[in-house]
């Protein structure tokens, strides 16, 4: 199973991604987590990515693709992937599309976690108090929500046009969202 999760910050991608990955025995590729690990390790990718992340902006595509493409293809070869945080723009989706098709790594389903803005802000600021993420503060939250609207939201139409999109009402308890996602997934194939 190859699953892409899309949603604004605070929509539950990380939480639902973990559950789905466990359920289907997939590698959970959380792009934000990978980037934070690179930053913590002080790697060249991390050093380049840090300032974009601190501002709540997208890290340049070239860097993201360098980090992710080998992982996505390796995971697809090993039985599937659960991608949480990539692609985050139509440009990113297009940059990997042809290569992914050739590699048998096109997603089986794209899940969009839909949550109203006021609830997103509430969740992110609540998480800030617990996780101490550098980008979970009021200024950056605004930027990240704007980046989602401008750069990531167009993916909804992009994947709808390809018949892959499943919209999930994610403004409800974690277990209900998880059940709704399972209902929407195609029967587990390869
Ligand atoms: P997240 O944990 O998914 O909210 O991601 C945290 C930050 O990592 C984002 O605000 C971006 O700066 C960066 N990031 C994550 N995924 C991507 C991506 N696909 N493209 C560019 N930047 C990304």
PDB file of N, CA and C in Angstrom, residues 49-145:
ATOM      1  N   UNK A  49      18.293  23.671   5.728  1.00  0.00           N
ATOM      2  CA  UNK A  49      16.838  23.662   5.921  1.00  0.00           C
ATOM      3  C   UNK A  49      16.392  24.516   7.109  1.00  0.00           C
ATOM      4  N   UNK A  50      17.258  24.662   8.113  1.00  0.00           N
ATOM      5  CA  UNK A  50      16.829  25.211   9.409  1.00  0.00           C
ATOM      6  C   UNK A  50      16.141  26.569   9.303  1.00  0.00           C
ATOM      7  N   UNK A  51      16.706  27.498   8.530  1.00  0.00           N
ATOM      8  CA  UNK A  51      16.150  28.852   8.533  1.00  0.00           C
ATOM      9  C   UNK A  51      14.765  28.858   7.879  1.00  0.00           C
ATOM     10  N   UNK A  52      14.568  28.045   6.842  1.00  0.00           N
ATOM     11  CA  UNK A  52      13.236  27.968   6.218  1.00  0.00           C
ATOM     12  C   UNK A  52      12.225  27.431   7.219  1.00  0.00           C
ATOM     13  N   UNK A  53      12.630  26.383   7.930  1.00  0.00           N
ATOM     14  CA  UNK A  53      11.713  25.759   8.890  1.00  0.00           C
ATOM     15  C   UNK A  53      11.374  26.723  10.014  1.00  0.00           C
ATOM     16  N   UNK A  54      12.367  27.435  10.510  1.00  0.00           N
ATOM     17  CA  UNK A  54      12.110  28.378  11.602  1.00  0.00           C
ATOM     18  C   UNK A  54      11.123  29.462  11.177  1.00  0.00           C
ATOM     19  N   UNK A  55      11.160  29.835   9.898  1.00  0.00           N
ATOM     20  CA  UNK A  55      10.231  30.866   9.412  1.00  0.00           C
ATOM     21  C   UNK A  55       8.876  30.277   9.040  1.00  0.00           C
ATOM     22  N   UNK A  56       8.789  28.950   8.983  1.00  0.00           N
ATOM     23  CA  UNK A  56       7.517  28.319   8.598  1.00  0.00           C
ATOM     24  C   UNK A  56       7.346  28.226   7.098  1.00  0.00           C
ATOM     25  N   UNK A  57       8.441  28.426   6.348  1.00  0.00           N
ATOM     26  CA  UNK A  57       8.369  28.346   4.887  1.00  0.00           C
ATOM     27  C   UNK A  57       8.770  26.957   4.414  1.00  0.00           C
ATOM     28  N   UNK A  58       8.455  26.653   3.164  1.00  0.00           N
ATOM     29  CA  UNK A  58       8.871  25.368   2.622  1.00  0.00           C
ATOM     30  C   UNK A  58      10.372  25.385   2.347  1.00  0.00           C
ATOM     31  N   UNK A  59      11.005  24.281   2.639  1.00  0.00           N
ATOM     32  CA  UNK A  59      12.412  24.065   2.318  1.00  0.00           C
ATOM     33  C   UNK A  59      12.511  23.876   0.796  1.00  0.00           C
ATOM     34  N   UNK A  60      13.570  24.367   0.150  1.00  0.00           N
ATOM     35  CA  UNK A  60      13.634  24.269  -1.319  1.00  0.00           C
ATOM     36  C   UNK A  60      13.476  22.837  -1.841  1.00  0.00           C
ATOM     37  N   UNK A  61      12.788  22.726  -2.973  1.00  0.00           N
ATOM     38  CA  UNK A  61      12.462  21.403  -3.541  1.00  0.00           C
ATOM     39  C   UNK A  61      13.700  20.539  -3.745  1.00  0.00           C
ATOM     40  N   UNK A  62      14.760  21.152  -4.215  1.00  0.00           N
ATOM     41  CA  UNK A  62      15.964  20.383  -4.551  1.00  0.00           C
ATOM     42  C   UNK A  62      16.453  19.589  -3.322  1.00  0.00           C
ATOM     43  N   UNK A  63      16.408  20.267  -2.183  1.00  0.00           N
ATOM     44  CA  UNK A  63      16.859  19.638  -0.933  1.00  0.00           C
ATOM     45  C   UNK A  63      15.922  18.515  -0.496  1.00  0.00           C
ATOM     46  N   UNK A  64      14.622  18.807  -0.612  1.00  0.00           N
ATOM     47  CA  UNK A  64      13.599  17.833  -0.208  1.00  0.00           C
ATOM     48  C   UNK A  64      13.706  16.582  -1.080  1.00  0.00           C
ATOM     49  N   UNK A  65      13.879  16.790  -2.364  1.00  0.00           N
ATOM     50  CA  UNK A  65      13.946  15.636  -3.274  1.00  0.00           C
ATOM     51  C   UNK A  65      15.198  14.806  -2.994  1.00  0.00           C
ATOM     52  N   UNK A  66      16.301  15.502  -2.706  1.00  0.00           N
ATOM     53  CA  UNK A  66      17.551  14.803  -2.390  1.00  0.00           C
ATOM     54  C   UNK A  66      17.359  13.909  -1.159  1.00  0.00           C
ATOM     55  N   UNK A  67      16.621  14.436  -0.194  1.00  0.00           N
ATOM     56  CA  UNK A  67      16.393  13.695   1.052  1.00  0.00           C
ATOM     57  C   UNK A  67      15.414  12.535   0.847  1.00  0.00           C
ATOM     58  N   UNK A  68      14.388  12.769   0.017  1.00  0.00           N
ATOM     59  CA  UNK A  68      13.259  11.837   0.003  1.00  0.00           C
ATOM     60  C   UNK A  68      13.219  10.814  -1.109  1.00  0.00           C
ATOM     61  N   UNK A  69      13.646  11.185  -2.299  1.00  0.00           N
ATOM     62  CA  UNK A  69      13.438  10.282  -3.440  1.00  0.00           C
ATOM     63  C   UNK A  69      14.006   8.882  -3.188  1.00  0.00           C
ATOM     64  N   UNK A  70      15.252   8.777  -2.707  1.00  0.00           N
ATOM     65  CA  UNK A  70      15.768   7.421  -2.471  1.00  0.00           C
ATOM     66  C   UNK A  70      14.937   6.654  -1.444  1.00  0.00           C
ATOM     67  N   UNK A  71      14.466   7.350  -0.416  1.00  0.00           N
ATOM     68  CA  UNK A  71      13.655   6.693   0.618  1.00  0.00           C
ATOM     69  C   UNK A  71      12.321   6.207   0.063  1.00  0.00           C
ATOM     70  N   UNK A  72      11.679   7.066  -0.737  1.00  0.00           N
ATOM     71  CA  UNK A  72      10.355   6.715  -1.270  1.00  0.00           C
ATOM     72  C   UNK A  72      10.467   5.480  -2.163  1.00  0.00           C
ATOM     73  N   UNK A  73      11.474   5.457  -3.003  1.00  0.00           N
ATOM     74  CA  UNK A  73      11.618   4.331  -3.923  1.00  0.00           C
ATOM     75  C   UNK A  73      12.014   3.057  -3.174  1.00  0.00           C
ATOM     76  N   UNK A  74      12.876   3.203  -2.180  1.00  0.00           N
ATOM     77  CA  UNK A  74      13.271   2.021  -1.396  1.00  0.00           C
ATOM     78  C   UNK A  74      12.053   1.465  -0.657  1.00  0.00           C
ATOM     79  N   UNK A  75      11.242   2.359  -0.089  1.00  0.00           N
ATOM     80  CA  UNK A  75      10.052   1.905   0.641  1.00  0.00           C
ATOM     81  C   UNK A  75       9.067   1.246  -0.320  1.00  0.00           C
ATOM     82  N   UNK A  76       8.886   1.837  -1.504  1.00  0.00           N
ATOM     83  CA  UNK A  76       7.957   1.249  -2.491  1.00  0.00           C
ATOM     84  C   UNK A  76       8.427  -0.160  -2.844  1.00  0.00           C
ATOM     85  N   UNK A  77       9.720  -0.332  -3.007  1.00  0.00           N
ATOM     86  CA  UNK A  77      10.277  -1.655  -3.320  1.00  0.00           C
ATOM     87  C   UNK A  77      10.027  -2.645  -2.182  1.00  0.00           C
ATOM     88  N   UNK A  78      10.045  -2.113  -0.952  1.00  0.00           N
ATOM     89  CA  UNK A  78       9.900  -2.991   0.218  1.00  0.00           C
ATOM     90  C   UNK A  78       8.432  -3.219   0.581  1.00  0.00           C
ATOM     91  N   UNK A  79       7.498  -2.785  -0.251  1.00  0.00           N
ATOM     92  CA  UNK A  79       6.088  -3.106  -0.007  1.00  0.00           C
ATOM     93  C   UNK A  79       5.168  -1.908   0.149  1.00  0.00           C
ATOM     94  N   UNK A  80       5.720  -0.715   0.210  1.00  0.00           N
ATOM     95  CA  UNK A  80       4.836   0.450   0.260  1.00  0.00           C
ATOM     96  C   UNK A  80       5.387   1.546   1.146  1.00  0.00           C
ATOM     97  N   UNK A  81       4.638   2.638   1.192  1.00  0.00           N
ATOM     98  CA  UNK A  81       5.077   3.763   2.030  1.00  0.00           C
ATOM     99  C   UNK A  81       3.877   4.489   2.602  1.00  0.00           C
ATOM    100  N   UNK A  82       4.179   5.210   3.666  1.00  0.00           N
ATOM    101  CA  UNK A  82       3.220   6.130   4.239  1.00  0.00           C
ATOM    102  C   UNK A  82       3.928   7.464   4.294  1.00  0.00           C
ATOM    103  N   UNK A  83       3.563   8.347   3.389  1.00  0.00           N
ATOM    104  CA  UNK A  83       4.253   9.629   3.283  1.00  0.00           C
ATOM    105  C   UNK A  83       3.443  10.709   3.970  1.00  0.00           C
ATOM    106  N   UNK A  84       4.046  11.334   4.956  1.00  0.00           N
ATOM    107  CA  UNK A  84       3.356  12.393   5.704  1.00  0.00           C
ATOM    108  C   UNK A  84       4.187  13.667   5.539  1.00  0.00           C
ATOM    109  N   UNK A  85       3.737  14.544   4.650  1.00  0.00           N
ATOM    110  CA  UNK A  85       4.457  15.808   4.458  1.00  0.00           C
ATOM    111  C   UNK A  85       5.137  15.943   3.109  1.00  0.00           C
ATOM    112  N   UNK A  86       4.893  15.039   2.217  1.00  0.00           N
ATOM    113  CA  UNK A  86       5.391  15.166   0.850  1.00  0.00           C
ATOM    114  C   UNK A  86       4.405  14.488  -0.083  1.00  0.00           C
ATOM    115  N   UNK A  87       4.068  15.048  -1.212  1.00  0.00           N
ATOM    116  CA  UNK A  87       4.452  16.387  -1.650  1.00  0.00           C
ATOM    117  C   UNK A  87       3.678  17.476  -0.912  1.00  0.00           C
ATOM    118  N   UNK A  88       4.252  18.664  -0.940  1.00  0.00           N
ATOM    119  CA  UNK A  88       3.604  19.795  -0.295  1.00  0.00           C
ATOM    120  C   UNK A  88       3.292  20.890  -1.309  1.00  0.00           C
ATOM    121  N   UNK A  89       3.461  20.586  -2.556  1.00  0.00           N
ATOM    122  CA  UNK A  89       3.088  21.528  -3.628  1.00  0.00           C
ATOM    123  C   UNK A  89       2.912  20.711  -4.904  1.00  0.00           C
ATOM    124  N   UNK A  90       2.175  21.283  -5.849  1.00  0.00           N
ATOM    125  CA  UNK A  90       1.994  20.617  -7.146  1.00  0.00           C
ATOM    126  C   UNK A  90       3.359  20.463  -7.823  1.00  0.00           C
ATOM    127  N   UNK A  91       4.232  21.448  -7.643  1.00  0.00           N
ATOM    128  CA  UNK A  91       5.571  21.357  -8.253  1.00  0.00           C
ATOM    129  C   UNK A  91       6.308  20.120  -7.741  1.00  0.00           C
ATOM    130  N   UNK A  92       6.249  19.897  -6.431  1.00  0.00           N
ATOM    131  CA  UNK A  92       6.928  18.706  -5.882  1.00  0.00           C
ATOM    132  C   UNK A  92       6.315  17.429  -6.446  1.00  0.00           C
ATOM    133  N   UNK A  93       4.981  17.405  -6.533  1.00  0.00           N
ATOM    134  CA  UNK A  93       4.312  16.204  -7.063  1.00  0.00           C
ATOM    135  C   UNK A  93       4.744  15.962  -8.507  1.00  0.00           C
ATOM    136  N   UNK A  94       4.817  17.047  -9.267  1.00  0.00           N
ATOM    137  CA  UNK A  94       5.167  16.915 -10.684  1.00  0.00           C
ATOM    138  C   UNK A  94       6.626  16.503 -10.864  1.00  0.00           C
ATOM    139  N   UNK A  95       7.479  16.980  -9.958  1.00  0.00           N
ATOM    140  CA  UNK A  95       8.897  16.656 -10.114  1.00  0.00           C
ATOM    141  C   UNK A  95       9.192  15.175  -9.900  1.00  0.00           C
ATOM    142  N   UNK A  96       8.325  14.511  -9.175  1.00  0.00           N
ATOM    143  CA  UNK A  96       8.591  13.093  -8.896  1.00  0.00           C
ATOM    144  C   UNK A  96       7.672  12.167  -9.717  1.00  0.00           C
ATOM    145  N   UNK A  97       6.650  12.746 -10.386  1.00  0.00           N
ATOM    146  CA  UNK A  97       5.575  11.917 -10.976  1.00  0.00           C
ATOM    147  C   UNK A  97       6.086  10.882 -11.979  1.00  0.00           C
ATOM    148  N   UNK A  98       6.838  11.340 -12.978  1.00  0.00           N
ATOM    149  CA  UNK A  98       7.235  10.427 -14.050  1.00  0.00           C
ATOM    150  C   UNK A  98       8.143   9.323 -13.511  1.00  0.00           C
ATOM    151  N   UNK A  99       9.100   9.755 -12.690  1.00  0.00           N
ATOM    152  CA  UNK A  99      10.060   8.806 -12.102  1.00  0.00           C
ATOM    153  C   UNK A  99       9.325   7.789 -11.217  1.00  0.00           C
ATOM    154  N   UNK A 100       8.327   8.277 -10.468  1.00  0.00           N
ATOM    155  CA  UNK A 100       7.575   7.391  -9.566  1.00  0.00           C
ATOM    156  C   UNK A 100       6.785   6.373 -10.385  1.00  0.00           C
ATOM    157  N   UNK A 101       6.180   6.828 -11.462  1.00  0.00           N
ATOM    158  CA  UNK A 101       5.382   5.924 -12.301  1.00  0.00           C
ATOM    159  C   UNK A 101       6.274   4.815 -12.854  1.00  0.00           C
ATOM    160  N   UNK A 102       7.446   5.219 -13.305  1.00  0.00           N
ATOM    161  CA  UNK A 102       8.402   4.256 -13.862  1.00  0.00           C
ATOM    162  C   UNK A 102       8.818   3.223 -12.814  1.00  0.00           C
ATOM    163  N   UNK A 103       8.879   3.690 -11.578  1.00  0.00           N
ATOM    164  CA  UNK A 103       9.371   2.861 -10.486  1.00  0.00           C
ATOM    165  C   UNK A 103       8.244   2.078  -9.790  1.00  0.00           C
ATOM    166  N   UNK A 104       7.003   2.229 -10.266  1.00  0.00           N
ATOM    167  CA  UNK A 104       5.866   1.588  -9.583  1.00  0.00           C
ATOM    168  C   UNK A 104       5.622   2.191  -8.216  1.00  0.00           C
ATOM    169  N   UNK A 105       5.932   3.482  -8.074  1.00  0.00           N
ATOM    170  CA  UNK A 105       5.833   4.117  -6.752  1.00  0.00           C
ATOM    171  C   UNK A 105       4.736   5.190  -6.693  1.00  0.00           C
ATOM    172  N   UNK A 106       3.811   5.164  -7.668  1.00  0.00           N
ATOM    173  CA  UNK A 106       2.686   6.110  -7.647  1.00  0.00           C
ATOM    174  C   UNK A 106       1.772   5.756  -6.472  1.00  0.00           C
ATOM    175  N   UNK A 107       1.239   6.785  -5.740  1.00  0.00           N
ATOM    176  CA  UNK A 107       0.386   6.454  -4.584  1.00  0.00           C
ATOM    177  C   UNK A 107      -0.890   5.712  -4.992  1.00  0.00           C
ATOM    178  N   UNK A 108      -1.386   4.857  -4.071  1.00  0.00           N
ATOM    179  CA  UNK A 108      -2.679   4.196  -4.270  1.00  0.00           C
ATOM    180  C   UNK A 108      -3.808   5.106  -3.794  1.00  0.00           C
ATOM    181  N   UNK A 109      -3.506   5.940  -2.803  1.00  0.00           N
ATOM    182  CA  UNK A 109      -4.522   6.845  -2.261  1.00  0.00           C
ATOM    183  C   UNK A 109      -3.839   8.063  -1.655  1.00  0.00           C
ATOM    184  N   UNK A 110      -4.527   9.204  -1.775  1.00  0.00           N
ATOM    185  CA  UNK A 110      -4.062  10.444  -1.143  1.00  0.00           C
ATOM    186  C   UNK A 110      -5.159  10.879  -0.182  1.00  0.00           C
ATOM    187  N   UNK A 111      -4.820  10.915   1.085  1.00  0.00           N
ATOM    188  CA  UNK A 111      -5.785  11.237   2.135  1.00  0.00           C
ATOM    189  C   UNK A 111      -5.608  12.699   2.527  1.00  0.00           C
ATOM    190  N   UNK A 112      -6.678  13.471   2.423  1.00  0.00           N
ATOM    191  CA  UNK A 112      -6.628  14.873   2.853  1.00  0.00           C
ATOM    192  C   UNK A 112      -7.360  15.004   4.188  1.00  0.00           C
ATOM    193  N   UNK A 113      -6.629  15.438   5.213  1.00  0.00           N
ATOM    194  CA  UNK A 113      -7.212  15.611   6.542  1.00  0.00           C
ATOM    195  C   UNK A 113      -7.729  17.045   6.668  1.00  0.00           C
ATOM    196  N   UNK A 114      -9.048  17.170   6.710  1.00  0.00           N
ATOM    197  CA  UNK A 114      -9.698  18.474   6.678  1.00  0.00           C
ATOM    198  C   UNK A 114     -10.078  18.911   8.100  1.00  0.00           C
ATOM    199  N   UNK A 115      -9.546  20.061   8.518  1.00  0.00           N
ATOM    200  CA  UNK A 115      -9.815  20.587   9.864  1.00  0.00           C
ATOM    201  C   UNK A 115      -9.987  22.106   9.752  1.00  0.00           C
ATOM    202  N   UNK A 116     -11.017  22.685  10.405  1.00  0.00           N
ATOM    203  CA  UNK A 116     -11.198  24.143  10.341  1.00  0.00           C
ATOM    204  C   UNK A 116     -10.010  24.886  10.957  1.00  0.00           C
ATOM    205  N   UNK A 117      -9.768  26.089  10.442  1.00  0.00           N
ATOM    206  CA  UNK A 117      -8.582  26.855  10.835  1.00  0.00           C
ATOM    207  C   UNK A 117      -8.495  27.120  12.341  1.00  0.00           C
ATOM    208  N   UNK A 118      -9.616  27.498  12.952  1.00  0.00           N
ATOM    209  CA  UNK A 118      -9.573  27.836  14.385  1.00  0.00           C
ATOM    210  C   UNK A 118      -9.103  26.622  15.201  1.00  0.00           C
ATOM    211  N   UNK A 119      -9.542  25.442  14.809  1.00  0.00           N
ATOM    212  CA  UNK A 119      -9.150  24.220  15.522  1.00  0.00           C
ATOM    213  C   UNK A 119      -7.660  23.918  15.281  1.00  0.00           C
ATOM    214  N   UNK A 120      -7.176  24.195  14.069  1.00  0.00           N
ATOM    215  CA  UNK A 120      -5.746  23.977  13.782  1.00  0.00           C
ATOM    216  C   UNK A 120      -4.886  24.839  14.697  1.00  0.00           C
ATOM    217  N   UNK A 121      -5.249  26.121  14.794  1.00  0.00           N
ATOM    218  CA  UNK A 121      -4.465  27.049  15.618  1.00  0.00           C
ATOM    219  C   UNK A 121      -4.481  26.568  17.068  1.00  0.00           C
ATOM    220  N   UNK A 122      -5.658  26.162  17.523  1.00  0.00           N
ATOM    221  CA  UNK A 122      -5.775  25.690  18.907  1.00  0.00           C
ATOM    222  C   UNK A 122      -4.853  24.476  19.139  1.00  0.00           C
ATOM    223  N   UNK A 123      -4.886  23.528  18.219  1.00  0.00           N
ATOM    224  CA  UNK A 123      -4.070  22.314  18.381  1.00  0.00           C
ATOM    225  C   UNK A 123      -2.575  22.625  18.343  1.00  0.00           C
ATOM    226  N   UNK A 124      -2.171  23.490  17.414  1.00  0.00           N
ATOM    227  CA  UNK A 124      -0.731  23.764  17.266  1.00  0.00           C
ATOM    228  C   UNK A 124      -0.193  24.450  18.515  1.00  0.00           C
ATOM    229  N   UNK A 125      -0.957  25.405  19.028  1.00  0.00           N
ATOM    230  CA  UNK A 125      -0.465  26.123  20.205  1.00  0.00           C
ATOM    231  C   UNK A 125      -0.488  25.210  21.439  1.00  0.00           C
ATOM    232  N   UNK A 126      -1.428  24.287  21.479  1.00  0.00           N
ATOM    233  CA  UNK A 126      -1.447  23.308  22.582  1.00  0.00           C
ATOM    234  C   UNK A 126      -0.224  22.397  22.472  1.00  0.00           C
ATOM    235  N   UNK A 127       0.107  21.988  21.246  1.00  0.00           N
ATOM    236  CA  UNK A 127       1.266  21.118  21.033  1.00  0.00           C
ATOM    237  C   UNK A 127       2.565  21.851  21.388  1.00  0.00           C
ATOM    238  N   UNK A 128       2.582  23.162  21.126  1.00  0.00           N
ATOM    239  CA  UNK A 128       3.784  23.954  21.406  1.00  0.00           C
ATOM    240  C   UNK A 128       4.169  23.832  22.870  1.00  0.00           C
ATOM    241  N   UNK A 129       3.143  23.791  23.725  1.00  0.00           N
ATOM    242  CA  UNK A 129       3.401  23.741  25.162  1.00  0.00           C
ATOM    243  C   UNK A 129       4.042  22.408  25.559  1.00  0.00           C
ATOM    244  N   UNK A 130       3.834  21.363  24.757  1.00  0.00           N
ATOM    245  CA  UNK A 130       4.301  20.018  25.122  1.00  0.00           C
ATOM    246  C   UNK A 130       5.595  19.639  24.403  1.00  0.00           C
ATOM    247  N   UNK A 131       5.656  19.912  23.086  1.00  0.00           N
ATOM    248  CA  UNK A 131       6.758  19.358  22.279  1.00  0.00           C
ATOM    249  C   UNK A 131       7.938  20.300  22.079  1.00  0.00           C
ATOM    250  N   UNK A 132       7.754  21.551  22.392  1.00  0.00           N
ATOM    251  CA  UNK A 132       8.820  22.552  22.224  1.00  0.00           C
ATOM    252  C   UNK A 132       9.387  22.559  20.819  1.00  0.00           C
ATOM    253  N   UNK A 133       8.531  22.533  19.819  1.00  0.00           N
ATOM    254  CA  UNK A 133       8.990  22.688  18.441  1.00  0.00           C
ATOM    255  C   UNK A 133       9.239  24.157  18.158  1.00  0.00           C
ATOM    256  N   UNK A 134      10.395  24.446  17.544  1.00  0.00           N
ATOM    257  CA  UNK A 134      10.776  25.843  17.318  1.00  0.00           C
ATOM    258  C   UNK A 134       9.758  26.578  16.461  1.00  0.00           C
ATOM    259  N   UNK A 135       9.021  25.829  15.584  1.00  0.00           N
ATOM    260  CA  UNK A 135       8.114  26.518  14.653  1.00  0.00           C
ATOM    261  C   UNK A 135       6.668  26.537  15.137  1.00  0.00           C
ATOM    262  N   UNK A 136       6.398  26.059  16.351  1.00  0.00           N
ATOM    263  CA  UNK A 136       5.030  26.085  16.880  1.00  0.00           C
ATOM    264  C   UNK A 136       4.805  27.353  17.703  1.00  0.00           C
ATOM    265  N   UNK A 137       4.995  28.522  17.106  1.00  0.00           N
ATOM    266  CA  UNK A 137       4.688  29.753  17.828  1.00  0.00           C
ATOM    267  C   UNK A 137       3.746  30.595  16.968  1.00  0.00           C
ATOM    268  N   UNK A 138       3.143  31.624  17.597  1.00  0.00           N
ATOM    269  CA  UNK A 138       2.033  32.291  16.919  1.00  0.00           C
ATOM    270  C   UNK A 138       2.382  32.887  15.564  1.00  0.00           C
ATOM    271  N   UNK A 139       3.567  33.522  15.464  1.00  0.00           N
ATOM    272  CA  UNK A 139       3.934  34.140  14.177  1.00  0.00           C
ATOM    273  C   UNK A 139       4.099  33.081  13.101  1.00  0.00           C
ATOM    274  N   UNK A 140       4.842  32.024  13.433  1.00  0.00           N
ATOM    275  CA  UNK A 140       5.154  30.996  12.444  1.00  0.00           C
ATOM    276  C   UNK A 140       3.910  30.200  12.054  1.00  0.00           C
ATOM    277  N   UNK A 141       3.005  30.031  13.000  1.00  0.00           N
ATOM    278  CA  UNK A 141       1.774  29.284  12.704  1.00  0.00           C
ATOM    279  C   UNK A 141       1.012  29.975  11.584  1.00  0.00           C
ATOM    280  N   UNK A 142       0.915  31.283  11.661  1.00  0.00           N
ATOM    281  CA  UNK A 142       0.233  32.056  10.610  1.00  0.00           C
ATOM    282  C   UNK A 142       0.866  31.806   9.253  1.00  0.00           C
ATOM    283  N   UNK A 143       2.201  31.900   9.216  1.00  0.00           N
ATOM    284  CA  UNK A 143       2.912  31.674   7.958  1.00  0.00           C
ATOM    285  C   UNK A 143       2.654  30.260   7.458  1.00  0.00           C
ATOM    286  N   UNK A 144       2.727  29.282   8.336  1.00  0.00           N
ATOM    287  CA  UNK A 144       2.572  27.880   7.896  1.00  0.00           C
ATOM    288  C   UNK A 144       1.168  27.621   7.353  1.00  0.00           C
ATOM    289  N   UNK A 145       0.160  28.250   7.971  1.00  0.00           N
ATOM    290  CA  UNK A 145      -1.199  28.062   7.458  1.00  0.00           C
ATOM    291  C   UNK A 145      -1.345  28.742   6.093  1.00  0.00           C
TER     292      UNK A 145
END
